[in-house]
């Protein structure tokens, strides 16, 4: 998240605001009448739109003046009040009735006083009161800017040389991402080098990864390394209730940025604007988001031709929800994965953050790295801070290992609610499960070479994973090869059975995929001797969104199909169990190693898996 630096003017304003609050709620009630006396750039909309907003129930309150109607939209929450907008009144006798019907608060705007005193008051008091409102609005919201500024981009600019100068050295555990972004730094530093020979500089890079893994930090570091200004804005800030505001903000942001070329624009939570457009179709879509998205696309297509170098970095943890138009060449056509760190990555991150606190000699960061599997960078930063707080609370000068132990528990308790962090026992199970896949997979070369085993939780779905990459493109698979794939899928569960004697819920996805493959063998590929070379696919119902319906076969055939599928899966299960029993020592030694390092890959893994002994199964 972007660090919001409070400028001195604003904190001064806060002080005055506080005083004002003391003056009382009465004054605040009047405040709301006054924005129209001084608010500088208030959006002005046609009267018809105003009426539309009322009918849609978007309007919270209305002040009707002689030559101006000012109204405030309903806020998203008490912390984020709605925008204040004005319109020019027309002769509309139905207005009060309309307002009443929609339950909108309304009042007449105050009459402007004249005379020197009144003039003075209208110059001095309103700004003060404005601050008061602002203060009131942002009191619980941690400084969420009030909705009173419309159209102007809220992007914060970090110019090189400011205190917040971030470099690649401040980011750890994401070496691949750093390497890929190194090139972007070069583009920003010496754009001429590339444009001179006619190369096009990429415009958009998408940073994909779970929250807190350092995407914002990386974007800042790119700016810091290249020594260019950094504009940052969050996708959710773009999306306002009021149509047209988001797109004008995008336009404004790019205008500001182009003036400072070369520079970086960072858009956090891109999915908030970039969601696929069809997704809201049934409910009439979201005009505002669509307009904002279109504006973003237009801006990205537009720049670069005029010799400016603006690179847009955007972060998301849900790339699959993004509109395809965003991912086309010339837009966000590069993706950089920023994943949770493995153990050595966590150690590096801990080193960075621990350098800011005074550690006791007894503290071994490696031990802490081992115990924080599944933590993202932000969790580790939080952990170090928690530990330091605990030490300070106990009146100690240095942070002890036990502070970290307690802090880990606190952070884990917080995380368990949000995402998955495995306890020791679960980690063991996942390790054996994954090694089970790998050992069975090692004997099944048709589906590829096992490249990597990991028990670092990835994304939201998998607790661990075994990566098997095809060594060549395959279009045809034999019956034996599919059977071997099913056995590999069952390898995880089989290992759990052998080692722990019990099974967990972790294998459900494996079982589903295994069953689907077996189903295809029987009903689509004609690979079952019992049912013969016939196709028995399920019917798709085009009205229920392609939902699968029952097969169009007799009950007896249906039963036979189920029996065949079951027998294929069971045979594969027996085979997987046999392989693992035959290689039990290897299963244990690799699993223990995996628990230690969390990731095993490359030649080392190949060497280990070469030791797997095949079994002759005559099932
Ligand atoms: P994201 O944008 O991916 O949600 P942030 O960049 O906002 O994550 O991370 C929040 C904070 O967590 C950072 O300011 C930094 O202190 C810490 N942090 C996160 N990832 C890393 C990392 N890879 N290396 C060092 N610190 C990190
Ligand atoms: Zn599995």
Coordinates of C-alpha atoms and ligand atoms in Angstrom, one line a residue:
X1 CA 0.0 0.0 0.0
X2 CA 1.2 3.4 -0.7
X3 CA 2.6 5.3 2.3
X4 CA 0.6 8.4 2.8
X5 CA 2.7 11.2 4.0
X6 CA 0.9 13.8 5.9
X7 CA 2.0 17.3 4.7
X8 CA 2.3 20.0 7.3
X9 CA -0.6 22.0 5.9
X10 CA -2.9 19.1 6.4
X11 CA -1.9 18.5 10.0
X12 CA -2.4 22.1 10.7
X13 CA -5.8 21.9 9.2
X14 CA -6.4 18.9 11.4
X15 CA -5.6 20.9 14.5
X16 CA -8.1 23.7 13.5
X17 CA -10.6 21.0 12.8
X18 CA -10.3 19.6 16.2
X19 CA -10.9 23.0 17.8
X20 CA -13.9 23.4 15.6
X21 CA -15.3 20.1 16.6
X22 CA -15.3 21.3 20.1
X23 CA -17.4 24.3 19.1
X24 CA -20.2 21.8 18.6
X25 CA -22.3 19.9 16.4
X26 CA -24.6 22.8 15.8
X27 CA -22.0 24.5 13.7
X28 CA -21.4 21.4 11.8
X29 CA -25.0 21.2 10.9
X30 CA -24.7 24.5 9.1
X31 CA -21.4 23.5 7.5
X32 CA -23.2 21.4 5.1
X33 CA -24.9 24.4 3.7
X34 CA -21.7 26.2 3.0
X35 CA -19.6 24.2 0.5
X36 CA -21.3 26.0 -2.3
X37 CA -19.9 29.3 -1.1
X38 CA -16.3 28.3 -1.5
X39 CA -15.8 24.9 -2.8
X40 CA -13.6 25.5 -5.8
X41 CA -13.9 22.8 -8.3
X42 CA -17.3 21.3 -7.8
X43 CA -18.6 19.0 -10.5
X44 CA -21.6 20.5 -12.3
X45 CA -24.0 18.1 -13.9
X46 CA -27.2 18.5 -16.0
X47 CA -30.4 18.7 -14.1
X48 CA -31.7 15.5 -15.7
X49 CA -28.8 13.6 -14.2
X50 CA -29.6 15.1 -10.8
X51 CA -33.2 13.8 -11.1
X52 CA -31.9 10.4 -12.2
X53 CA -29.6 10.2 -9.2
X54 CA -32.5 11.0 -6.9
X55 CA -34.6 8.3 -8.5
X56 CA -31.8 5.8 -8.3
X57 CA -31.6 6.5 -4.6
X58 CA -28.0 7.8 -4.7
X59 CA -28.6 11.2 -3.2
X60 CA -28.3 11.7 0.5
X61 CA -29.2 15.4 0.9
X62 CA -30.0 18.4 -1.2
X63 CA -29.6 22.2 -0.7
X64 CA -31.7 24.2 -3.0
X65 CA -30.5 27.7 -3.7
X66 CA -31.6 30.5 -6.1
X67 CA -29.2 29.7 -8.8
X68 CA -27.6 26.6 -7.7
X69 CA -28.7 23.2 -6.2
X70 CA -26.0 21.4 -4.3
X71 CA -26.4 17.8 -3.4
X72 CA -24.4 15.1 -1.8
X73 CA -24.3 11.5 -2.9
X74 CA -24.7 8.7 -0.4
X75 CA -21.3 7.5 0.8
X76 CA -20.0 4.0 0.5
X77 CA -19.6 3.9 4.3
X78 CA -19.6 6.4 7.1
X79 CA -15.9 6.9 6.6
X80 CA -16.2 7.6 2.9
X81 CA -18.9 10.2 2.3
X82 CA -20.4 10.7 -1.1
X83 CA -19.3 13.4 -3.5
X84 CA -20.9 16.9 -3.4
X85 CA -22.2 17.9 -6.8
X86 CA -24.0 20.9 -8.1
X87 CA -26.6 21.5 -10.8
X88 CA -28.4 24.5 -12.2
X89 CA -32.0 24.5 -11.1
X90 CA -34.8 24.6 -13.7
X91 CA -38.4 25.5 -13.0
X92 CA -39.4 22.2 -11.5
X93 CA -42.4 22.2 -9.2
X94 CA -42.2 18.5 -8.7
X95 CA -38.8 18.6 -7.1
X96 CA -39.9 18.7 -3.4
X97 CA -42.3 15.9 -4.0
X98 CA -39.7 13.9 -5.8
X99 CA -37.3 14.4 -2.9
X100 CA -39.8 13.5 -0.3
X101 CA -40.7 10.4 -2.2
X102 CA -37.2 9.2 -2.3
X103 CA -36.6 10.0 1.4
X104 CA -33.9 12.6 0.6
X105 CA -33.1 15.3 3.2
X106 CA -33.5 18.7 1.7
X107 CA -33.3 22.3 2.7
X108 CA -33.0 25.8 1.2
X109 CA -29.4 27.1 0.9
X110 CA -28.7 29.9 3.3
X111 CA -29.1 33.4 2.0
X112 CA -25.8 35.1 1.5
X113 CA -25.2 38.0 3.9
X114 CA -23.8 41.2 2.6
X115 CA -21.9 44.0 4.3
X116 CA -18.2 43.9 5.3
X117 CA -18.7 41.7 8.3
X118 CA -20.7 39.2 6.3
X119 CA -18.2 39.2 3.5
X120 CA -15.4 38.7 6.0
X121 CA -17.2 35.8 7.6
X122 CA -17.9 34.2 4.3
X123 CA -14.2 34.3 3.5
X124 CA -12.8 33.2 6.8
X125 CA -15.4 30.9 8.4
X126 CA -16.2 28.6 5.5
X127 CA -12.7 27.3 5.0
X128 CA -12.5 26.6 8.7
X129 CA -15.8 24.9 8.7
X130 CA -14.8 23.0 5.6
X131 CA -11.8 21.6 7.5
X132 CA -14.3 20.7 10.2
X133 CA -16.3 18.6 7.8
X134 CA -13.3 17.1 6.4
X135 CA -12.1 16.3 9.8
X136 CA -15.4 14.8 10.7
X137 CA -15.5 12.7 7.6
X138 CA -11.9 11.4 7.9
X139 CA -11.8 10.9 11.7
X140 CA -12.3 7.2 11.7
X141 CA -11.3 6.7 8.1
X142 CA -7.6 7.2 8.7
X143 CA -7.5 10.2 6.5
X144 CA -9.7 9.0 3.6
X145 CA -9.9 12.1 1.6
X146 CA -13.4 13.4 1.7
X147 CA -15.6 13.2 -1.3
X148 CA -15.5 16.9 -1.9
X149 CA -12.8 16.9 -4.5
X150 CA -14.1 15.7 -7.8
X151 CA -12.3 14.9 -11.0
X152 CA -8.9 15.8 -9.7
X153 CA -6.7 12.8 -9.4
X154 CA -5.8 11.8 -5.9
X155 CA -2.5 10.2 -7.1
X156 CA 0.3 10.9 -4.8
X157 CA 3.6 11.8 -6.3
X158 CA 6.9 10.7 -4.9
X159 CA 9.6 12.5 -6.6
X160 CA 13.2 11.2 -6.4
X161 CA 15.2 12.5 -3.5
X162 CA 12.3 12.4 -1.1
X163 CA 12.7 10.5 2.1
X164 CA 10.8 7.6 0.8
X165 CA 13.4 6.4 -1.6
X166 CA 13.0 2.7 -2.1
X167 CA 15.6 0.6 -3.9
X168 CA 15.7 -3.0 -5.0
X169 CA 17.8 -3.7 -1.9
X170 CA 14.7 -3.0 0.2
X171 CA 12.8 -5.9 -1.4
X172 CA 13.8 -9.5 -0.8
X173 CA 12.6 -13.0 -1.5
X174 CA 11.2 -12.1 -5.0
X175 CA 14.4 -12.4 -7.0
X176 CA 12.7 -13.5 -10.3
X177 CA 10.4 -10.5 -10.2
X178 CA 13.3 -8.2 -9.5
X179 CA 15.2 -9.6 -12.4
X180 CA 12.3 -9.0 -14.7
X181 CA 11.8 -5.5 -13.5
X182 CA 15.5 -4.7 -13.9
X183 CA 14.8 -4.3 -17.6
X184 CA 12.0 -1.8 -16.9
X185 CA 14.5 0.3 -14.9
X186 CA 16.7 0.3 -18.0
X187 CA 13.8 1.5 -20.2
X188 CA 13.2 4.4 -17.8
X189 CA 16.8 5.3 -17.4
X190 CA 17.7 5.4 -21.1
X191 CA 14.6 5.3 -23.2
X192 CA 16.5 6.8 -26.2
X193 CA 18.7 3.7 -26.4
X194 CA 15.6 1.7 -27.3
X195 CA 13.5 4.1 -29.2
X196 CA 16.5 5.1 -31.5
X197 CA 16.5 1.7 -33.1
X198 CA 12.8 1.6 -33.3
X199 CA 12.0 -0.7 -30.4
X200 CA 8.8 0.0 -28.6
X201 CA 9.1 0.4 -24.8
X202 CA 6.5 -1.7 -23.0
X203 CA 3.7 0.4 -21.5
X204 CA 2.2 -1.9 -18.9
X205 CA 3.5 -4.5 -16.5
X206 CA 1.1 -6.5 -14.3
X207 CA 2.4 -7.6 -10.9
X208 CA 0.5 -10.6 -9.9
X209 CA 0.5 -12.0 -6.4
X210 CA -1.3 -12.3 -3.1
X211 CA -1.6 -9.3 -0.9
X212 CA 1.4 -8.2 1.1
X213 CA 4.1 -9.8 -1.1
X214 CA 5.7 -6.5 -1.9
X215 CA 4.1 -5.5 -5.2
X216 CA 3.8 -1.8 -4.2
X217 CA 7.3 -2.0 -2.7
X218 CA 8.7 -3.4 -6.0
X219 CA 7.0 -0.7 -8.1
X220 CA 8.5 2.0 -5.8
X221 CA 11.8 0.3 -6.1
X222 CA 11.7 0.5 -9.9
X223 CA 11.0 4.2 -9.6
X224 CA 13.8 4.6 -7.0
X225 CA 16.3 2.6 -9.1
X226 CA 15.5 4.6 -12.2
X227 CA 15.3 7.9 -10.4
X228 CA 12.0 8.8 -11.8
X229 CA 8.8 10.2 -10.2
X230 CA 6.3 7.7 -8.9
X231 CA 2.6 8.2 -9.2
X232 CA 0.4 5.9 -7.3
X233 CA -3.3 5.3 -7.1
X234 CA -5.6 2.5 -6.1
X235 CA -8.1 1.0 -8.4
X236 CA -10.8 1.3 -5.8
X237 CA -10.2 5.0 -5.5
X238 CA -11.1 5.4 -9.2
X239 CA -14.4 3.8 -8.8
X240 CA -16.9 6.3 -7.4
X241 CA -20.6 6.2 -7.4
X242 CA -20.9 9.0 -9.9
X243 CA -20.5 8.3 -13.6
X244 CA -17.7 10.2 -15.2
X245 CA -15.6 10.9 -12.2
X246 CA -13.4 7.8 -12.5
X247 CA -12.6 8.4 -16.2
X248 CA -11.8 12.1 -15.6
X249 CA -9.5 11.0 -12.8
X250 CA -7.7 8.6 -15.1
X251 CA -7.3 11.4 -17.7
X252 CA -6.0 13.8 -15.1
X253 CA -3.5 11.2 -13.7
X254 CA -2.0 10.5 -17.1
X255 CA -1.8 14.2 -17.9
X256 CA 0.1 14.8 -14.7
X257 CA 2.4 11.9 -15.4
X258 CA 3.1 12.8 -19.0
X259 CA 4.4 16.1 -17.8
X260 CA 7.0 14.4 -15.7
X261 CA 8.1 11.8 -18.2
X262 CA 9.9 9.4 -17.8
X263 CA 7.9 8.2 -14.8
X264 CA 6.0 5.4 -13.3
X265 CA 2.3 5.1 -12.6
X266 CA 1.4 2.5 -10.1
X267 CA -2.2 1.2 -10.0
X268 CA -3.0 -0.9 -7.0
X269 CA -6.0 -3.2 -7.1
X270 CA -6.3 -3.1 -10.8
X271 CA -9.1 -5.6 -10.6
X272 CA -11.4 -3.0 -9.1
X273 CA -11.6 -1.2 -12.5
X274 CA -10.4 -4.0 -14.7
X275 CA -13.0 -6.7 -14.1
X276 CA -14.2 -8.4 -17.2
X277 CA -17.0 -6.3 -18.6
X278 CA -19.4 -9.1 -19.2
X279 CA -19.5 -10.1 -15.5
X280 CA -22.0 -7.4 -14.5
X281 CA -24.0 -7.8 -17.6
X282 CA -27.0 -9.3 -16.1
X283 CA -27.5 -6.5 -13.7
X284 CA -27.0 -3.8 -16.3
X285 CA -23.2 -3.6 -15.7
X286 CA -21.4 -0.9 -14.0
X287 CA -21.2 2.1 -16.2
X288 CA -18.8 3.9 -14.0
X289 CA -16.2 1.1 -13.9
X290 CA -16.6 0.5 -17.6
X291 CA -16.0 4.2 -18.5
X292 CA -13.0 4.2 -16.2
X293 CA -11.6 1.1 -17.8
X294 CA -12.2 2.5 -21.3
X295 CA -10.4 5.7 -20.4
X296 CA -7.5 3.7 -19.0
X297 CA -7.3 1.7 -22.3
X298 CA -7.5 4.9 -24.3
X299 CA -4.7 6.6 -22.3
X300 CA -2.5 3.5 -22.6
X301 CA -3.0 3.3 -26.3
X302 CA -2.3 7.0 -26.6
X303 CA 1.0 7.5 -24.9
X304 CA 4.4 6.6 -26.2
X305 CA 3.7 8.1 -29.6
X306 CA 4.5 11.6 -28.4
X307 CA 7.9 10.7 -27.2
X308 CA 7.0 10.4 -23.5
X309 CA 8.0 7.4 -21.4
X310 CA 5.4 6.5 -18.9
X311 CA 5.3 2.9 -17.7
X312 CA 2.2 1.7 -15.9
X313 CA 2.8 -0.9 -13.2
X314 CA -0.4 -2.5 -11.9
X315 CA -1.0 -4.9 -9.1
X316 CA -3.6 -7.6 -8.8
X317 CA -4.1 -10.9 -7.0
X318 CA -6.9 -11.9 -9.4
X319 CA -5.5 -11.7 -12.9
X320 CA -8.1 -14.2 -14.1
X321 CA -10.9 -11.7 -13.5
X322 CA -9.3 -9.0 -15.6
X323 CA -10.9 -7.9 -18.8
X324 CA -9.0 -9.4 -21.8
X325 CA -8.7 -6.0 -23.4
X326 CA -6.3 -5.0 -20.6
X327 CA -3.9 -7.8 -21.4
X328 CA -3.6 -7.2 -25.1
X329 CA -0.2 -6.2 -26.7
X330 CA 0.6 -2.6 -26.0
X331 CA -1.2 -2.7 -22.7
X332 CA -0.5 -4.9 -19.8
X333 CA 1.3 -7.5 -22.0
X334 CA 3.9 -8.4 -19.4
X335 CA 3.1 -10.2 -16.2
X336 CA 5.5 -10.6 -13.3
X337 CA 4.7 -13.1 -10.6
X338 CA 5.3 -11.9 -7.1
X339 CA 4.7 -14.9 -4.9
X340 CA 5.0 -15.7 -1.2
X341 CA 8.6 -16.2 -0.3
X342 CA 10.2 -19.6 0.5
X343 CA 12.3 -20.1 3.5
X344 CA 15.5 -18.4 2.2
X345 CA 13.4 -15.5 0.9
X346 CA 11.8 -15.1 4.3
X347 CA 15.2 -15.0 5.9
X348 CA 16.3 -12.2 3.6
X349 CA 13.1 -10.3 4.3
X350 CA 13.5 -10.7 8.0
X351 CA 17.1 -9.4 7.7
X352 CA 15.8 -6.2 6.1
X353 CA 13.2 -5.6 8.7
X354 CA 15.2 -6.8 11.7
X355 CA 17.9 -4.3 10.8
X356 CA 15.5 -1.6 12.1
X357 CA 15.2 -3.0 15.6
X358 CA 17.8 -4.0 18.2
X359 CA 18.0 -7.7 18.3
X360 CA 19.3 -9.8 21.2
X361 CA 22.3 -12.0 20.3
X362 CA 20.2 -15.0 21.0
X363 CA 17.9 -14.3 18.1
X364 CA 18.5 -16.6 15.2
X365 CA 16.6 -15.3 12.2
X366 CA 16.9 -18.6 10.4
X367 CA 14.8 -20.3 13.1
X368 CA 12.2 -17.6 12.7
X369 CA 12.2 -18.0 8.9
X370 CA 11.6 -21.8 9.4
X371 CA 8.6 -21.2 11.6
X372 CA 6.9 -18.7 9.4
X373 CA 6.0 -20.8 6.4
X374 CA 3.3 -19.1 4.4
X375 CA 4.0 -15.6 5.6
X376 CA 4.2 -12.9 3.0
X377 CA 6.6 -10.0 3.2
X378 CA 4.1 -7.7 4.9
X379 CA 3.4 -10.4 7.5
X380 CA 7.1 -10.7 8.3
X381 CA 7.4 -6.9 8.6
X382 CA 4.5 -7.0 10.9
X383 CA 6.0 -9.8 12.9
X384 CA 9.3 -7.9 13.5
X385 CA 7.3 -4.9 14.6
X386 CA 5.1 -7.0 17.0
X387 CA 8.1 -8.6 18.5
X388 CA 9.7 -5.2 19.1
X389 CA 6.5 -3.9 20.6
X390 CA 6.4 -6.9 23.0
X391 CA 10.0 -6.2 24.0
X392 CA 9.3 -2.6 24.6
X393 CA 6.2 -3.4 26.7
X394 CA 8.3 -5.7 28.9
X395 CA 10.8 -2.8 29.3
X396 CA 13.6 -4.6 27.6
X397 CA 16.3 -2.9 25.5
X398 CA 16.6 -5.7 23.0
X399 CA 14.2 -8.0 21.2
X400 CA 14.5 -11.6 22.4
X401 CA 13.7 -14.9 20.6
X402 CA 10.7 -15.4 22.9
X403 CA 9.3 -12.1 21.8
X404 CA 9.4 -13.4 18.3
X405 CA 7.8 -16.7 19.4
X406 CA 4.9 -14.8 20.9
X407 CA 4.7 -12.5 17.9
X408 CA 4.6 -15.4 15.5
X409 CA 1.6 -16.8 17.4
X410 CA -0.2 -13.5 17.3
X411 CA 0.4 -13.0 13.6
X412 CA -0.5 -16.5 12.8
X413 CA -3.8 -16.2 14.7
X414 CA -4.5 -13.1 12.6
X415 CA -3.6 -14.8 9.4
X416 CA -5.4 -18.0 10.1
X417 CA -8.6 -16.0 9.7
X418 CA -7.5 -14.5 6.5
X419 CA -5.5 -17.1 4.6
X420 CA -3.9 -20.4 5.2
X421 CA -0.9 -20.9 7.4
X422 CA -0.1 -24.5 8.1
X423 CA 0.7 -25.8 11.5
X424 CA 3.6 -28.2 12.0
X425 CA 1.4 -31.3 11.7
X426 CA -0.4 -30.1 8.6
X427 CA 3.0 -29.2 7.0
X428 CA 4.2 -32.7 7.5
X429 CA 1.1 -34.1 5.9
X430 CA 1.4 -31.8 2.9
X431 CA 5.1 -32.7 2.5
X432 CA 4.4 -36.4 2.4
X433 CA 1.4 -35.8 0.1
X434 CA 3.4 -33.9 -2.4
X435 CA 6.4 -36.3 -2.3
X436 CA 3.8 -39.1 -2.9
X437 CA 2.8 -37.4 -6.1
X438 CA 6.4 -36.8 -7.1
X439 CA 7.5 -40.4 -6.6
X440 CA 4.6 -41.9 -8.5
X441 CA 5.0 -39.2 -11.2
X442 CA 8.6 -40.0 -11.5
X443 CA 7.8 -43.4 -13.0
X444 CA 5.3 -41.9 -15.3
X445 CA 7.4 -40.0 -17.9
X446 CA 4.5 -39.6 -20.3
X447 CA 3.1 -36.7 -18.4
X448 CA 6.4 -35.0 -18.0
X449 CA 9.3 -34.5 -15.7
X450 CA 8.8 -33.6 -12.1
X451 CA 10.4 -30.2 -11.9
X452 CA 9.6 -28.9 -8.5
X453 CA 8.0 -29.9 -5.2
X454 CA 6.9 -27.2 -2.9
X455 CA 5.1 -26.8 0.4
X456 CA 5.0 -23.1 0.3
X457 CA 1.2 -22.3 0.1
X458 CA 0.5 -20.7 -3.3
X459 CA -2.5 -18.6 -3.9
X460 CA -5.7 -19.7 -2.2
X461 CA -6.2 -23.1 -3.6
X462 CA -3.2 -25.4 -3.1
X463 CA -1.5 -26.1 0.2
X464 CA 1.6 -27.4 -1.7
X465 CA 2.2 -28.5 -5.2
X466 CA 4.2 -30.8 -7.4
X467 CA 5.1 -29.3 -10.7
X468 CA 5.3 -31.8 -13.6
X469 CA 6.2 -30.2 -16.8
X470 CA 5.7 -31.9 -20.1
X471 CA 8.9 -32.5 -22.0
X472 CA 7.2 -32.4 -25.3
X473 CA 3.8 -31.5 -26.8
X474 CA 1.5 -34.5 -26.7
X475 CA -1.7 -34.8 -28.6
X476 CA -2.3 -38.5 -28.2
X477 CA -2.2 -40.4 -25.0
X478 CA -2.4 -44.2 -24.6
X479 CA -4.6 -45.9 -22.2
X480 CA -1.6 -46.8 -20.1
X481 CA -0.4 -43.2 -19.9
X482 CA -3.8 -42.0 -18.7
X483 CA -3.8 -44.7 -16.1
X484 CA -0.4 -43.6 -15.0
X485 CA -1.6 -40.0 -14.7
X486 CA -4.5 -41.1 -12.5
X487 CA -2.0 -43.1 -10.3
X488 CA 0.1 -39.9 -10.0
X489 CA -2.9 -37.9 -8.9
X490 CA -3.6 -40.6 -6.3
X491 CA 0.0 -40.6 -5.1
X492 CA -0.6 -37.8 -2.7
X493 CA -3.5 -39.5 -0.9
X494 CA -1.7 -42.8 -1.0
X495 CA 1.3 -41.4 0.8
X496 CA -0.9 -40.0 3.5
X497 CA -2.5 -43.4 4.0
X498 CA 0.8 -45.2 4.2
X499 CA 2.5 -42.8 6.6
X500 CA -0.3 -41.5 8.7
X501 CA -2.8 -44.3 8.4
X502 CA -5.5 -41.7 7.9
X503 CA -6.5 -39.4 5.1
X504 CA -7.2 -35.7 5.0
X505 CA -9.4 -33.4 3.0
X506 CA -6.4 -32.1 1.1
X507 CA -6.8 -34.6 -1.7
X508 CA -10.2 -33.7 -2.9
X509 CA -9.0 -31.8 -5.9
X510 CA -6.7 -34.7 -6.9
X511 CA -9.6 -37.2 -6.6
X512 CA -11.8 -35.0 -8.7
X513 CA -9.3 -34.8 -11.4
X514 CA -8.6 -38.5 -11.2
X515 CA -12.3 -39.3 -11.5
X516 CA -12.7 -37.0 -14.4
X517 CA -9.9 -38.7 -16.3
X518 CA -11.3 -42.1 -15.6
X519 CA -14.7 -40.9 -16.7
X520 CA -13.3 -39.6 -20.0
X521 CA -11.5 -43.0 -20.6
X522 CA -14.8 -44.8 -20.3
X523 CA -17.3 -42.4 -21.8
X524 CA -15.3 -40.5 -24.4
X525 CA -12.2 -42.4 -25.4
X526 CA -13.7 -45.9 -25.6
X527 CA -10.9 -47.3 -23.5
X528 CA -13.0 -49.7 -21.4
X529 CA -13.3 -53.3 -22.4
X530 CA -16.6 -53.7 -20.7
X531 CA -18.4 -50.7 -22.4
X532 CA -16.6 -50.9 -25.7
X533 CA -15.7 -48.1 -28.1
X534 CA -18.8 -46.1 -27.7
X535 CA -19.2 -42.5 -26.6
X536 CA -21.4 -41.9 -23.6
X537 CA -20.8 -38.2 -22.9
X538 CA -23.1 -36.3 -20.7
X539 CA -25.6 -34.0 -22.4
X540 CA -25.0 -30.3 -21.9
X541 CA -28.0 -28.2 -21.1
X542 CA -27.7 -25.0 -23.0
X543 CA -30.3 -23.2 -20.9
X544 CA -28.8 -23.9 -17.6
X545 CA -25.5 -22.3 -18.6
X546 CA -24.0 -25.5 -19.9
X547 CA -24.8 -27.5 -16.8
X548 CA -24.2 -31.2 -17.2
X549 CA -27.3 -33.3 -17.3
X550 CA -27.7 -37.0 -16.9
X551 CA -26.4 -39.3 -19.5
X552 CA -28.7 -40.4 -22.2
X553 CA -28.3 -44.1 -21.5
X554 CA -30.2 -46.9 -19.9
X555 CA -29.9 -47.4 -16.2
X556 CA -28.0 -50.6 -16.6
X557 CA -25.4 -48.9 -18.8
X558 CA -25.1 -46.0 -16.4
X559 CA -24.4 -48.4 -13.6
X560 CA -21.8 -50.2 -15.7
X561 CA -20.1 -46.9 -16.5
X562 CA -19.9 -46.0 -12.8
X563 CA -18.5 -49.4 -12.0
X564 CA -15.9 -49.1 -14.7
X565 CA -14.8 -45.6 -13.5
X566 CA -14.5 -46.9 -10.0
X567 CA -12.5 -49.8 -11.0
X568 CA -10.0 -47.7 -13.0
X569 CA -9.5 -45.4 -10.1
X570 CA -9.1 -48.2 -7.6
X571 CA -6.6 -49.9 -9.8
X572 CA -4.6 -46.7 -10.0
X573 CA -4.8 -46.4 -6.3
X574 CA -3.4 -49.9 -5.8
X575 CA -0.6 -49.1 -8.2
X576 CA 0.3 -45.9 -6.4
X577 CA 0.3 -47.6 -3.0
X578 CA 2.5 -50.3 -4.4
X579 CA 5.0 -47.8 -5.8
X580 CA 5.1 -45.9 -2.5
X581 CA 5.4 -49.0 -0.3
X582 CA 8.2 -50.2 -2.5
X583 CA 10.0 -46.8 -2.1
X584 CA 9.1 -46.0 1.5
X585 CA 12.6 -45.0 2.6
X586 CA 12.9 -42.6 -0.3
X587 CA 9.5 -41.2 0.5
X588 CA 10.5 -40.5 4.1
X589 CA 13.9 -39.1 3.3
X590 CA 12.7 -36.7 0.6
X591 CA 9.7 -35.6 2.7
X592 CA 11.9 -34.8 5.7
X593 CA 14.2 -32.9 3.4
X594 CA 11.3 -31.0 1.9
X595 CA 10.0 -30.1 5.4
X596 CA 13.4 -28.5 6.0
X597 CA 13.8 -26.6 2.7
X598 CA 10.2 -26.2 1.6
X599 CA 11.1 -26.4 -2.0
X600 CA 13.1 -29.1 -3.8
X601 CA 13.8 -28.6 -7.5
X602 CA 16.3 -28.8 -10.3
X603 CA 19.1 -31.3 -10.7
X604 CA 19.0 -32.2 -7.0
X605 CA 15.4 -33.3 -7.4
X606 CA 16.1 -35.2 -10.6
X607 CA 18.9 -37.0 -8.8
X608 CA 16.6 -38.0 -5.9
X609 CA 13.8 -39.2 -8.2
X610 CA 16.1 -41.2 -10.3
X611 CA 16.3 -43.6 -7.3
X612 CA 12.6 -44.5 -7.5
X613 CA 12.3 -48.2 -8.1
X614 CA 9.4 -49.3 -10.4
X615 CA 7.1 -52.1 -9.4
X616 CA 5.5 -54.8 -11.6
X617 CA 1.8 -54.6 -11.0
X618 CA -0.5 -57.2 -12.3
X619 CA -3.7 -55.7 -11.3
Ligands
LIG1 P1 1.4 -5.5 -1.8 O1 1.5 -4.3 -2.6 O2 1.9 -6.7 -2.5 O3 0.1 -5.8 -1.1 P2 3.3 -4.1 -0.1 O4 4.3 -3.7 -1.1 O5 2.3 -3.0 0.1 O6 2.5 -5.4 -0.6 O7 3.9 -4.6 1.2 C1 3.7 -4.0 2.4 C2 4.9 -3.9 3.3 O8 5.4 -5.2 3.6 C3 6.1 -3.2 2.6 O9 6.0 -1.9 2.8 C4 7.3 -3.9 3.3 O10 7.5 -3.2 4.5 C5 6.8 -5.3 3.6 N1 7.2 -6.2 2.5 C6 6.3 -6.9 1.7 N2 7.0 -7.6 0.8 C7 8.3 -7.5 1.1 C8 9.5 -8.0 0.5 N3 9.4 -8.9 -0.5 N4 10.7 -7.6 1.0 C9 10.7 -6.7 2.0 N5 9.6 -6.2 2.6 C10 8.4 -6.5 2.2
LIG2 ZN1 -2.4 -33.6 -4.2

